[in-house]
CSV table of C-alpha atoms and ligand atoms in Angstrom, one decimal:
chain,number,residue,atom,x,y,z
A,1,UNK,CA,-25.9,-9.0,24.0
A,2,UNK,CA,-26.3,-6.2,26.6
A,3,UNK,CA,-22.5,-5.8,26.4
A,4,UNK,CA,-22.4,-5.2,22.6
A,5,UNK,CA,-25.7,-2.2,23.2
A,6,UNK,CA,-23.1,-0.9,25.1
A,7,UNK,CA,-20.1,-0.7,23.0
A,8,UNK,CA,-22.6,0.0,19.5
A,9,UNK,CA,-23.3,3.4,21.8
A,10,UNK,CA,-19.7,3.5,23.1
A,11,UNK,CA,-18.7,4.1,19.2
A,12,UNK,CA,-21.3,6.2,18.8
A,13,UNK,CA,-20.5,8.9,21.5
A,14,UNK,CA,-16.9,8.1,20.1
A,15,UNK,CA,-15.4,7.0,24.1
A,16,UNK,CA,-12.3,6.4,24.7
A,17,UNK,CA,-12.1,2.3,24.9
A,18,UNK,CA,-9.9,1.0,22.7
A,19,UNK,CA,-12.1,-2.2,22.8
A,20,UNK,CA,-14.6,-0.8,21.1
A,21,UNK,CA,-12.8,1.0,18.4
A,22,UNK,CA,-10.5,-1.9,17.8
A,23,UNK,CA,-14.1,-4.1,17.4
A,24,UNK,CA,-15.6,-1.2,15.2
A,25,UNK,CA,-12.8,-1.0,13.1
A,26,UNK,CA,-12.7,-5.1,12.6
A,27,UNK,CA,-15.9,-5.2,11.5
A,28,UNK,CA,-15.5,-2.6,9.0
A,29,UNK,CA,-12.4,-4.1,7.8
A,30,UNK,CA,-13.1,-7.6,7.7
A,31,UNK,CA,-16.4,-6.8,5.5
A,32,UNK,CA,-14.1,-4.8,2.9
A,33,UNK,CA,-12.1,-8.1,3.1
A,34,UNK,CA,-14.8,-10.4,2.8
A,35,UNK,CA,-16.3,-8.6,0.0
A,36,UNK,CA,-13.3,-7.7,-1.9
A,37,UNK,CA,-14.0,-4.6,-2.8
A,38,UNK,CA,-11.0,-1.7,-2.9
A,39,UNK,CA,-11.7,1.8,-1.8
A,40,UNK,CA,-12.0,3.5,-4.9
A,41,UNK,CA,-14.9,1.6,-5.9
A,42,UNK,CA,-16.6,2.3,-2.8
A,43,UNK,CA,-15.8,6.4,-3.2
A,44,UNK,CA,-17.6,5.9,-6.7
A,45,UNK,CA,-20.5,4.0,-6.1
A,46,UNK,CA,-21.1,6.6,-2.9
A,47,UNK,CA,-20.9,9.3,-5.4
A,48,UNK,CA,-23.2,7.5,-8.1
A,49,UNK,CA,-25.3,7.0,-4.8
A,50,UNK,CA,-25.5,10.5,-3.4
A,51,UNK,CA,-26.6,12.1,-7.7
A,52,UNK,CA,-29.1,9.4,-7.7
A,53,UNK,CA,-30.6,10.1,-4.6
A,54,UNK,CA,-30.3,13.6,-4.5
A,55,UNK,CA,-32.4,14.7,-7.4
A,56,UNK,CA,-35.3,13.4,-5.5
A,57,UNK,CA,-34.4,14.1,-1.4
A,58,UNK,CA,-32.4,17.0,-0.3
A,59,UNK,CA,-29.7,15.0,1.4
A,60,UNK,CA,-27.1,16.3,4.2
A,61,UNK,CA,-24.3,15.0,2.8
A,62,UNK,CA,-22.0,15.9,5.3
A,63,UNK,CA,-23.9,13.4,7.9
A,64,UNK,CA,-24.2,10.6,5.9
A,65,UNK,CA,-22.6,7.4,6.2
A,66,UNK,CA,-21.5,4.7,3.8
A,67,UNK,CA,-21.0,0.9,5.4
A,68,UNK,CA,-20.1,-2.3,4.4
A,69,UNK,CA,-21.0,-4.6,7.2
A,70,UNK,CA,-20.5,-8.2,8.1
A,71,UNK,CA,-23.3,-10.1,10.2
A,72,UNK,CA,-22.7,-13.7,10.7
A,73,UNK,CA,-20.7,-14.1,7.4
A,74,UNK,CA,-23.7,-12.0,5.4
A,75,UNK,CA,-22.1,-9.0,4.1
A,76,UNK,CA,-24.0,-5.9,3.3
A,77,UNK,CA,-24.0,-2.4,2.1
A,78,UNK,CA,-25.8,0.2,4.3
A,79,UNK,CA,-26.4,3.9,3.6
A,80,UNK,CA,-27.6,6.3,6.1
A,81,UNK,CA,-28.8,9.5,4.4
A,82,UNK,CA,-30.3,11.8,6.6
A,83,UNK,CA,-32.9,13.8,4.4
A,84,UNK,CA,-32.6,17.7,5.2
A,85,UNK,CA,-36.3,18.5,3.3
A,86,UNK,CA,-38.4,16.7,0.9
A,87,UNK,CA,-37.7,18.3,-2.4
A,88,UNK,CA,-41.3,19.2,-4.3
A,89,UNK,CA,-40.3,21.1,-6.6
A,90,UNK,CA,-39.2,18.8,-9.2
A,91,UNK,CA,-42.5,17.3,-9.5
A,92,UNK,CA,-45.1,20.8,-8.9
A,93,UNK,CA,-44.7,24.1,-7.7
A,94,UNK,CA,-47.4,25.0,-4.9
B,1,UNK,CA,-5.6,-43.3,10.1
B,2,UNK,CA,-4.7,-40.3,11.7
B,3,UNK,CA,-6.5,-37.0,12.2
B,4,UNK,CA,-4.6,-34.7,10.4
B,5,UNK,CA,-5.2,-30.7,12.4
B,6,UNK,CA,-3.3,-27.5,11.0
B,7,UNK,CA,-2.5,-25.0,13.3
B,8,UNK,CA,-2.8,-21.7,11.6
B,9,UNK,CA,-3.1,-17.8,11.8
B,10,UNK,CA,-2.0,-16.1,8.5
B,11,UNK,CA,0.3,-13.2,11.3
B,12,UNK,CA,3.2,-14.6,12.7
B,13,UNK,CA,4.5,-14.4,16.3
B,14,UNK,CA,0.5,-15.4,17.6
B,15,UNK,CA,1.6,-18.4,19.0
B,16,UNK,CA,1.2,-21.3,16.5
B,17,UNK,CA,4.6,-23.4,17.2
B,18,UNK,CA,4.0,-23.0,21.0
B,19,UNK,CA,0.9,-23.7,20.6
B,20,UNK,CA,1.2,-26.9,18.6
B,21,UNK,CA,4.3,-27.8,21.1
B,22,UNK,CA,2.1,-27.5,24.2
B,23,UNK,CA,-1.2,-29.5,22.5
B,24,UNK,CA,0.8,-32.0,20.9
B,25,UNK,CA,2.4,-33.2,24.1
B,26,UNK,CA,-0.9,-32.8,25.9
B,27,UNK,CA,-2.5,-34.6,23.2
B,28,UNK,CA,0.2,-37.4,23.9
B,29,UNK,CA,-0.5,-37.2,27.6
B,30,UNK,CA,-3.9,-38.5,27.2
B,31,UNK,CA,-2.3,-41.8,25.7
B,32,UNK,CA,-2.9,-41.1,21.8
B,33,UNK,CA,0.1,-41.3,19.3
B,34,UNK,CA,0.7,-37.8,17.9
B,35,UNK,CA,3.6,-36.9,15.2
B,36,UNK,CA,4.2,-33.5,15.3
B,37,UNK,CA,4.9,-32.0,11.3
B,38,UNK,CA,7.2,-28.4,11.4
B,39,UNK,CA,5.8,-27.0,7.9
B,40,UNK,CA,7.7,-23.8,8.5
B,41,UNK,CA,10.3,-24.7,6.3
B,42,UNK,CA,14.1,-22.3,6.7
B,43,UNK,CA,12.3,-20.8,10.0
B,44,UNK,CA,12.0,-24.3,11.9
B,45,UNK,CA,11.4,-23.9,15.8
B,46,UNK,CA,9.3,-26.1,16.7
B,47,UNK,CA,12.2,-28.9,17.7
B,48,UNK,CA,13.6,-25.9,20.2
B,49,UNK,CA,10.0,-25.4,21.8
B,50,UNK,CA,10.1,-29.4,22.3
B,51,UNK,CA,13.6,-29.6,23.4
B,52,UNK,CA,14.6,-31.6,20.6
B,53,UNK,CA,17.0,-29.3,18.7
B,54,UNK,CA,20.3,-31.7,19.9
B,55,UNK,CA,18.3,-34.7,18.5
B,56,UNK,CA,17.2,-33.8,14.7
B,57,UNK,CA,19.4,-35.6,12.4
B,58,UNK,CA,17.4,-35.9,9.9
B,59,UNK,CA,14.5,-33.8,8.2
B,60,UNK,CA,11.3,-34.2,5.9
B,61,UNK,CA,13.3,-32.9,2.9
B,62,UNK,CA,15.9,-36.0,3.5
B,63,UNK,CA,13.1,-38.2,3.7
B,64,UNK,CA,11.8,-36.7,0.3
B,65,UNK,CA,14.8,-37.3,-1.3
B,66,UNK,CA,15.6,-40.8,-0.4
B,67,UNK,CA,18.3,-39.7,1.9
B,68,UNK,CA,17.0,-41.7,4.8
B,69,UNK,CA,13.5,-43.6,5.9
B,70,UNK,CA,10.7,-41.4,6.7
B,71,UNK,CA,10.8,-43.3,10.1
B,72,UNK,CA,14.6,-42.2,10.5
B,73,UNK,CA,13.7,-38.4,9.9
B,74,UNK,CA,11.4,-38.9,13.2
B,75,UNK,CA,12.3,-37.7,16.3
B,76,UNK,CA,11.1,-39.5,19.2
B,77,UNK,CA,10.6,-37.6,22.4
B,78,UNK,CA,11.7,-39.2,25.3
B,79,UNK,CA,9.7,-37.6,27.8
B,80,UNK,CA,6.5,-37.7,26.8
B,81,UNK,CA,5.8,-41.1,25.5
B,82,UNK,CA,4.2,-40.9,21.8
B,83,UNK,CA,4.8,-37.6,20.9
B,84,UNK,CA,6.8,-37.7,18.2
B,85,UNK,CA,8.1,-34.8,15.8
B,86,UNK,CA,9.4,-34.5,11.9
B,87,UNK,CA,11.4,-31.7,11.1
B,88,UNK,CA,11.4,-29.1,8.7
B,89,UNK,CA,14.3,-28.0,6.7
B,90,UNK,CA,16.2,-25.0,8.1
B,91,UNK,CA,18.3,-24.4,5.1
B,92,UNK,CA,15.9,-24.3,2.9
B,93,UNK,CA,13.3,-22.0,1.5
B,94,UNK,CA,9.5,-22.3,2.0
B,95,UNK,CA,9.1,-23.5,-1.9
B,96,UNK,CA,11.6,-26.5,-1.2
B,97,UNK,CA,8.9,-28.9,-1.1
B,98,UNK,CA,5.0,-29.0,-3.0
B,99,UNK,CA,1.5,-29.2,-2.1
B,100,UNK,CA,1.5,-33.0,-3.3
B,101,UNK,CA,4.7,-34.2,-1.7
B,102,UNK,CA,3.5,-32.6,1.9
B,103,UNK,CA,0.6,-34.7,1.4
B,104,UNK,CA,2.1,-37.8,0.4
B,105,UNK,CA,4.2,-37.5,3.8
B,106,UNK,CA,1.3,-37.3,5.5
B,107,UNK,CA,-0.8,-40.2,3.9
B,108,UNK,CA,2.5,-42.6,4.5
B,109,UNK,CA,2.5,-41.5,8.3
B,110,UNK,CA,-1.4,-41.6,8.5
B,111,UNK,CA,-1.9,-45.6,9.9
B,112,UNK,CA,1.0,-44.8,12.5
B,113,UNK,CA,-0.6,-42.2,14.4
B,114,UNK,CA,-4.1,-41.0,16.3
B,115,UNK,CA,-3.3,-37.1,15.4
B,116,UNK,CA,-0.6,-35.1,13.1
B,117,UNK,CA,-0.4,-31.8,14.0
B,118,UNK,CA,1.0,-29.9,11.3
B,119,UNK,CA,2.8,-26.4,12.6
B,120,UNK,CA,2.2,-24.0,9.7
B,121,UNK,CA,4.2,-20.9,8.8
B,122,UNK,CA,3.2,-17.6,8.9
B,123,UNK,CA,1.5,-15.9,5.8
B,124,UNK,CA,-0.7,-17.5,2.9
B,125,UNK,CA,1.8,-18.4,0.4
B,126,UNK,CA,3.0,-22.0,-0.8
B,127,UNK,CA,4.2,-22.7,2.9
B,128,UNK,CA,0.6,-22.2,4.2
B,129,UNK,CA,-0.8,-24.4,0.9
B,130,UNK,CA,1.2,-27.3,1.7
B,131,UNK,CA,0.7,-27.0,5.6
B,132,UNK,CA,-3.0,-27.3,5.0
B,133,UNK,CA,-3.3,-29.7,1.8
B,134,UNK,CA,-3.9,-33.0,3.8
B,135,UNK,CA,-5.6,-31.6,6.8
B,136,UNK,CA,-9.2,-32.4,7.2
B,137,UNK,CA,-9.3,-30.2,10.8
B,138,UNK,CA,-8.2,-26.6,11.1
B,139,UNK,CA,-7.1,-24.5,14.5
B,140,UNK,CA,-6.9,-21.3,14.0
B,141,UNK,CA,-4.8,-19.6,16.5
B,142,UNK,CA,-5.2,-15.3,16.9
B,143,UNK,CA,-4.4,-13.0,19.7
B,144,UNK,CA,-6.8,-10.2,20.4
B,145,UNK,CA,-5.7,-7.8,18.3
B,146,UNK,CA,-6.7,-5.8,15.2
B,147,UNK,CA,-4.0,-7.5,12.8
B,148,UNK,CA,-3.9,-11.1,14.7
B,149,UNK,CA,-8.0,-11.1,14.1
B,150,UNK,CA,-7.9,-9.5,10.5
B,151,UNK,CA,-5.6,-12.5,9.7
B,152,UNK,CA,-7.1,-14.8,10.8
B,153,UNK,CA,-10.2,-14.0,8.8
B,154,UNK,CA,-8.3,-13.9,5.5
B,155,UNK,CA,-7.1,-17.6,6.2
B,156,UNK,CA,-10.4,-18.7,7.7
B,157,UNK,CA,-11.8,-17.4,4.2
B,158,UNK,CA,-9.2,-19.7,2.0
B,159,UNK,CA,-9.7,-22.5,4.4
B,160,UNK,CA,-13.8,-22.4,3.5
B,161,UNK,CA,-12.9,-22.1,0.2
B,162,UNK,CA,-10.9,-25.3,0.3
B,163,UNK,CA,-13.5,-26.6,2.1
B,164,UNK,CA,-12.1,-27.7,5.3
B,165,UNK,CA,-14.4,-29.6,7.5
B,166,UNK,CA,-13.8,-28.4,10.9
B,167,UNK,CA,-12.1,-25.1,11.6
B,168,UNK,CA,-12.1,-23.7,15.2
B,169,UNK,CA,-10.7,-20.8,17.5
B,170,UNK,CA,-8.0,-20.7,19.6
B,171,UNK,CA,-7.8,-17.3,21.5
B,172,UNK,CA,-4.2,-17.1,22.8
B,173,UNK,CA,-2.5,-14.5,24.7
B,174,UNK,CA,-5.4,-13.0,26.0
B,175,UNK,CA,-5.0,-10.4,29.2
B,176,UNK,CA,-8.2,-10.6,31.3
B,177,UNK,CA,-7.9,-7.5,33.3
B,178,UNK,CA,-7.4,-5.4,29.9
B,179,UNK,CA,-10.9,-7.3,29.1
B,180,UNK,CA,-12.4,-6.0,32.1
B,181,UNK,CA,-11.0,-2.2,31.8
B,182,UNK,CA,-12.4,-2.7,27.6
B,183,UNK,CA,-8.7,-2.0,26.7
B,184,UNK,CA,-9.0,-5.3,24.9
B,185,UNK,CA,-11.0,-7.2,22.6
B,186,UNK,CA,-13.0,-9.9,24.2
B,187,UNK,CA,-13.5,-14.1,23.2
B,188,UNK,CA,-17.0,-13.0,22.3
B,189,UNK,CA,-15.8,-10.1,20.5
B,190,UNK,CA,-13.7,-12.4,18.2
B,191,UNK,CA,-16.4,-15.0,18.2
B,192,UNK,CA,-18.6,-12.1,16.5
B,193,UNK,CA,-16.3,-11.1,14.4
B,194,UNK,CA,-15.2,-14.4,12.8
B,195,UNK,CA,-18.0,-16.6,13.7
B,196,UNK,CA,-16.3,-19.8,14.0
B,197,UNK,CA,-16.6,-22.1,17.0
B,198,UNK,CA,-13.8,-21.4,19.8
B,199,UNK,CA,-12.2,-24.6,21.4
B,200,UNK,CA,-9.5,-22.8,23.7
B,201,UNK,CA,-8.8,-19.8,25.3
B,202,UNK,CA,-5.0,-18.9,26.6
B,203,UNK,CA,-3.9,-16.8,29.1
B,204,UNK,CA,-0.9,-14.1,28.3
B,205,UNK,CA,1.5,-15.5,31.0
B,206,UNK,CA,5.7,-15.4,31.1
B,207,UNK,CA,5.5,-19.0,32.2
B,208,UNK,CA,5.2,-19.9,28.5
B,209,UNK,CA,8.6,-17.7,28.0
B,210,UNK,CA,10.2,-19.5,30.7
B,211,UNK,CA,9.7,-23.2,29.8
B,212,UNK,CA,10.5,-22.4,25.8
B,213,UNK,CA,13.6,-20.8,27.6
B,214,UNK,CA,14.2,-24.8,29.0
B,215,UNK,CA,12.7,-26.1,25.9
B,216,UNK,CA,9.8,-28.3,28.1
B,217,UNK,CA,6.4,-27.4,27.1
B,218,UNK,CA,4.5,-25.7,29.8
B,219,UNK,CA,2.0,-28.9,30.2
B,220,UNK,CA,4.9,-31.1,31.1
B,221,UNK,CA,5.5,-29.2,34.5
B,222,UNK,CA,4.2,-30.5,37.8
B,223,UNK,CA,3.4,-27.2,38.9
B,224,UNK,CA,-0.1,-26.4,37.6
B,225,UNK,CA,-0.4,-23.2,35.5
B,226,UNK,CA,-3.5,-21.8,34.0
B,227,UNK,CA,-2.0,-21.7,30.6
B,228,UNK,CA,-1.0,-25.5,30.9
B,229,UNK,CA,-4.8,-26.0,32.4
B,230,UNK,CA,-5.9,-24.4,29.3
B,231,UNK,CA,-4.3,-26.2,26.5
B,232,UNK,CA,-5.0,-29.3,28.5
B,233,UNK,CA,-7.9,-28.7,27.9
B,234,UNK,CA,-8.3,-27.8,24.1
B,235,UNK,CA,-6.5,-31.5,24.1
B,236,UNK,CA,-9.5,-32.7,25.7
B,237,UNK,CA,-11.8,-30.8,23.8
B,238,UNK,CA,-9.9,-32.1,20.6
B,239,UNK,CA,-10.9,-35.6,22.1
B,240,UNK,CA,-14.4,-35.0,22.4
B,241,UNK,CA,-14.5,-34.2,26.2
B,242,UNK,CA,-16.5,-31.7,27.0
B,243,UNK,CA,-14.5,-29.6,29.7
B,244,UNK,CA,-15.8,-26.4,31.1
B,245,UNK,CA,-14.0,-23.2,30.5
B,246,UNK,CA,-11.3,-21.9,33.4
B,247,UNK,CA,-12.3,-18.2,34.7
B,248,UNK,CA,-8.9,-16.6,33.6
B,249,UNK,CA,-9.7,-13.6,35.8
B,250,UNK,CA,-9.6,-16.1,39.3
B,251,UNK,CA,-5.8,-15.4,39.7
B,252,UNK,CA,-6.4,-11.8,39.6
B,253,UNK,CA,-9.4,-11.1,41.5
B,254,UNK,CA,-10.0,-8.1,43.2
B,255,UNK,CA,-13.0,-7.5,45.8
B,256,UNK,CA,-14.6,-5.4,44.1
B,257,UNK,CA,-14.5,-8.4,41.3
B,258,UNK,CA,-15.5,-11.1,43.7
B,259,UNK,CA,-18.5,-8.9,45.0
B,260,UNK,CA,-19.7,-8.1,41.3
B,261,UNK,CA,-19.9,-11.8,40.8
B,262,UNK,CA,-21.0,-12.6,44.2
B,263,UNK,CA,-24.1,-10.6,42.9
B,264,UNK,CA,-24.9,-12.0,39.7
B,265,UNK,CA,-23.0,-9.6,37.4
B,266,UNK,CA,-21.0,-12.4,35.9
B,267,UNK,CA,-19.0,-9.4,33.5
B,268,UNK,CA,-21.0,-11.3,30.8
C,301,ADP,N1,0.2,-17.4,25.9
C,301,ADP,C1,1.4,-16.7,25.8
C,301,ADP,N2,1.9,-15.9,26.8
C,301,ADP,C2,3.1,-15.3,26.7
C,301,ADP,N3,3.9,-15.4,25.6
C,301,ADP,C3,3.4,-16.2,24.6
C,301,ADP,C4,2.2,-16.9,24.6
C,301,ADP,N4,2.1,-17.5,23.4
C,301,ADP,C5,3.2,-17.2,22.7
C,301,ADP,N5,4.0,-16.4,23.3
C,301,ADP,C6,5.3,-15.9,22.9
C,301,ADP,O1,5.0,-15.3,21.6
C,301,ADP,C7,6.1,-15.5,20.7
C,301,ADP,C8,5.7,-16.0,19.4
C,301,ADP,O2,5.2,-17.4,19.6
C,301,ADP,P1,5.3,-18.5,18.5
C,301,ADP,O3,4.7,-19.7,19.0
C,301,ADP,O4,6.7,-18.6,17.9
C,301,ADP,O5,4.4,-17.8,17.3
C,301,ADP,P2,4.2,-18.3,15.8
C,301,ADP,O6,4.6,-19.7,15.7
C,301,ADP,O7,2.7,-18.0,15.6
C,301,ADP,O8,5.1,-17.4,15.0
C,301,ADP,C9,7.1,-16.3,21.5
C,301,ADP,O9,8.1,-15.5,22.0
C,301,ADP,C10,6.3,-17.0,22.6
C,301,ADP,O10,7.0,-17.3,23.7
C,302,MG,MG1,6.0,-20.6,14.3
C-alpha cells in the first residue's frame, strides 16, 4: 500500500525507476486492452470532450490528461481538466 | 478422473515447458500419477526438458490416427515413477489436430491419472484453443516484464471468457535484487495488475539452464536449489498444502538487508 503511494508519486515527479514506469505503462495498457478500444477513438472522444467542456470552463488544455484505468478488473475513463478561469460571460456580462 | 491444468502465457520463451517439466515431476514426487500432454505441436520440447527425446516413438497425432494405442504413444519416465509424458508432433503444424480431438485424448486418459498437465504453445491461436479445451484449471506462467505481463492479461481475458474455473499466477524468472533497486516489477505489482491469485514464485537462476542442458528437471537433484524449493512448492500448493512462501532475497543478503529486516522494514 505504502509502497504503491510511493511509486504513484515516483511517476508523478517522472524518476528514474524503471519499476515504476514499467507498472505505469501496464496499467495504461492493459485498460486499452481490456476495454478494446483503439487509439483513434480515444483522440476523438478527447476532442468531443475538450468542445463540450470548453464552452462552459476555460480549460488548460495543455495540462490535461485523458486515462483509461483498470482497478481490480473495473475499467474506467478519467479526465483531469484543470480549469484556468470560470467563464461568465456566456451566461451575463457584469 | 484426472485434473486437467494448462500451463499458459500467450509470450513465448516465459518458461511454460520448463515449468510444466519441473511441476509435473514434482507433482509425481508427491506419489500422484501425472501424464504430461506437449500441445506445442512442430515446436515439441518438452521430451528434451524431461530427458526423454531418445525414448518417443510414438506421438498423439499417431494415436489420433490409429497408428498405435494411445497407451503406446506414452512415454514412461523411468526416474520419476508416475510421471508419464505424450508427445506432440514435431513435423507437424499447430492446426494438425482440433479443439475436439485434443479433448477426446484427454477424456480417454482422464481415469488413468491424478493430474494432466497440458504444455501449451506460445500465442492464442488454434494451438492455445486446443491446449485449453478440456482443462478445468489454468496456470498462467509470466515473467516480470512489460510484454510477459501484457500477455498474460490477453490470455487471462479469453480464459474468463471460456469460463475457466481456477486460473492462477506463476511469477517465474524473477530477480530479487532488481526488486529491491525498483529496476523490476514486483509479485505484488503483477498481482495488481492482473488480479488473479499467485500460487508460485520462481527465482531467475542458471541452475534451470544447466539441468535442461542434462535433460533432469531441476527438482530431481539432490542438491537443494531455491528454484527446485519453489516449484516444489507450487506442487504442493496444487495439492492443497498450504506452504509458506521462500524469501528469494536470503541467498543474497547484504547487511544492510539483514539490518532493515532485523528492524521491522520487511521491504513490504
Ligand atoms: N527460472 C528460470 N531461470 C533461468 N532461466 C529460465 C528460467 N525459466 C526458464 N528459463 C529459460 O528460458 C528459456 C525459455 O523457457 P521455456 O520453458 O522453453 O519457455 P516457453 O515454454 O514459455 O517458451 C529457456 O532457455 C529456459 O532455460
Ligand atoms: Mg514451450
Amino acid at each position: 500500500m505504502f509502497k504503491d503511494i510511493i511509486g504513484t508519486i515516483n511517476s508523478w515527479t517522472g524518476a528514474k525507476k524503471s519499476r515504476y514506469r514499467a507498472k505505469n505503462r501496464l496499467q495504461l495498457v492493459l485498460a486499452h486492452d481490456r476495454a478494446g478500444v483503439n487509439p483513434e477513438l480515444i483522440q476523438k472522444m478527447r476532442q468531443e470532450i475538450i468542445e463540450v467542456v470548453s464552452r462552459y470552463l476555460d480549460i488548460d488544455v495543455e495540462e490535461m490528461e485523458f486515462s483509461i484505468q483498470s482497478n481490480d478488473r473495473i475499467t474506467s475513463l478519467s479526465a483531469n481538466l484543470p480549469i484556468k478561469k470560470i467563464k461568465r460571460g456566456n451566461t451575463k456580462e457584469t | 478422473m484426472s485434473r486437467v491444468i494448462v500451463i499458459t502465457s500467450g509470450k513465448g520463451g516465459v518458461g511454460k515447458t520448463t515449468i510444466t517439466a519441473n511441476l509435473g515431476t514434482a507433482v509425481a514426487q508427491l506419489g500422484k500419477k501425472v501424464c504430461l500432454i506437449d500441445a506445442d505441436f512442430g515446436l515439441r520440447n518438452l521430451d528434451l526438458l524431461l530427458g526423454l527425446e531418445q525414448r518417443v516413438v510414438y506421438t498423439i497425432i499417431d494415436a489420433l490416427s490409429g497408428e498405435c494405442t494411445l497407451e503406446k504413444a506414452i512415454v514412461k519416465d523411468k526416474r520419476t515413477p508416475g510421471l508419464h509424458l505424450l508427445p506432440a508432433a514435431q513435423n507437424r503444424t499447430k492446426d494438425a489436430i482440433t479443439p475436439e480431438q485434443m479433448k477426446e485424448v484427454i477424456e480417454q486418459l482422464s481415469p488413468n491419472f491424478d493430474y494432466i498437465f497440458v504444455d501449451c504453445p506460445a500465442g492464442i491461436e488454434m494451438g492455445f484453443r486446443n491446449a485449453i479445451v478440456a482443462a478445468q484449471e489454468a496456470l498462467i506462467v509470466t515473467t516480470p516484464e512489460v510484454a510477459a505481463v501484457r500477455d498474460a492479461d490477453r490470455v487471462v481475458g479469453l480464459l474468463e471468457s471460456e469460463n475457466m474455473k481456477s486460473i492462477r499466477l506463476i511469477v517465474n524468472r524473477l530477480r530479487p535484487e532488481m526488486v529491491q533497486m525498483d529496476e523490476m516489477i514486483s509479485v505484488e505489482d503483477i498481482m495488481d495488475l492482473l488480479v488473479i491469485p499467485l500460487i508460485g514464485i520462481v527465482p531467475d537462476d542458471k541452475r534451470i539452464i544447466t539441468s535442461s542442458n542434462r535433460g533432469e528437471p531441476l527438482v530431481l537433484s539432490e542438491e537443494e536449489s531455491l528454484p527446485g524449493m519453489a516449484i516444489k512448492n507450487i506442487a504442493q500448493r496444487l495439492d492443497g498444502v498450504e506452504v509458506p512462501y521462500l524469501d528469494l532475497m536470503a541467498s543474497q543478503d547484504t547487511l544492510f538487508t539483514r539490518i532493515r529486516r532485523f528492524f521491522g522494514f520487511s521491504g513490504k
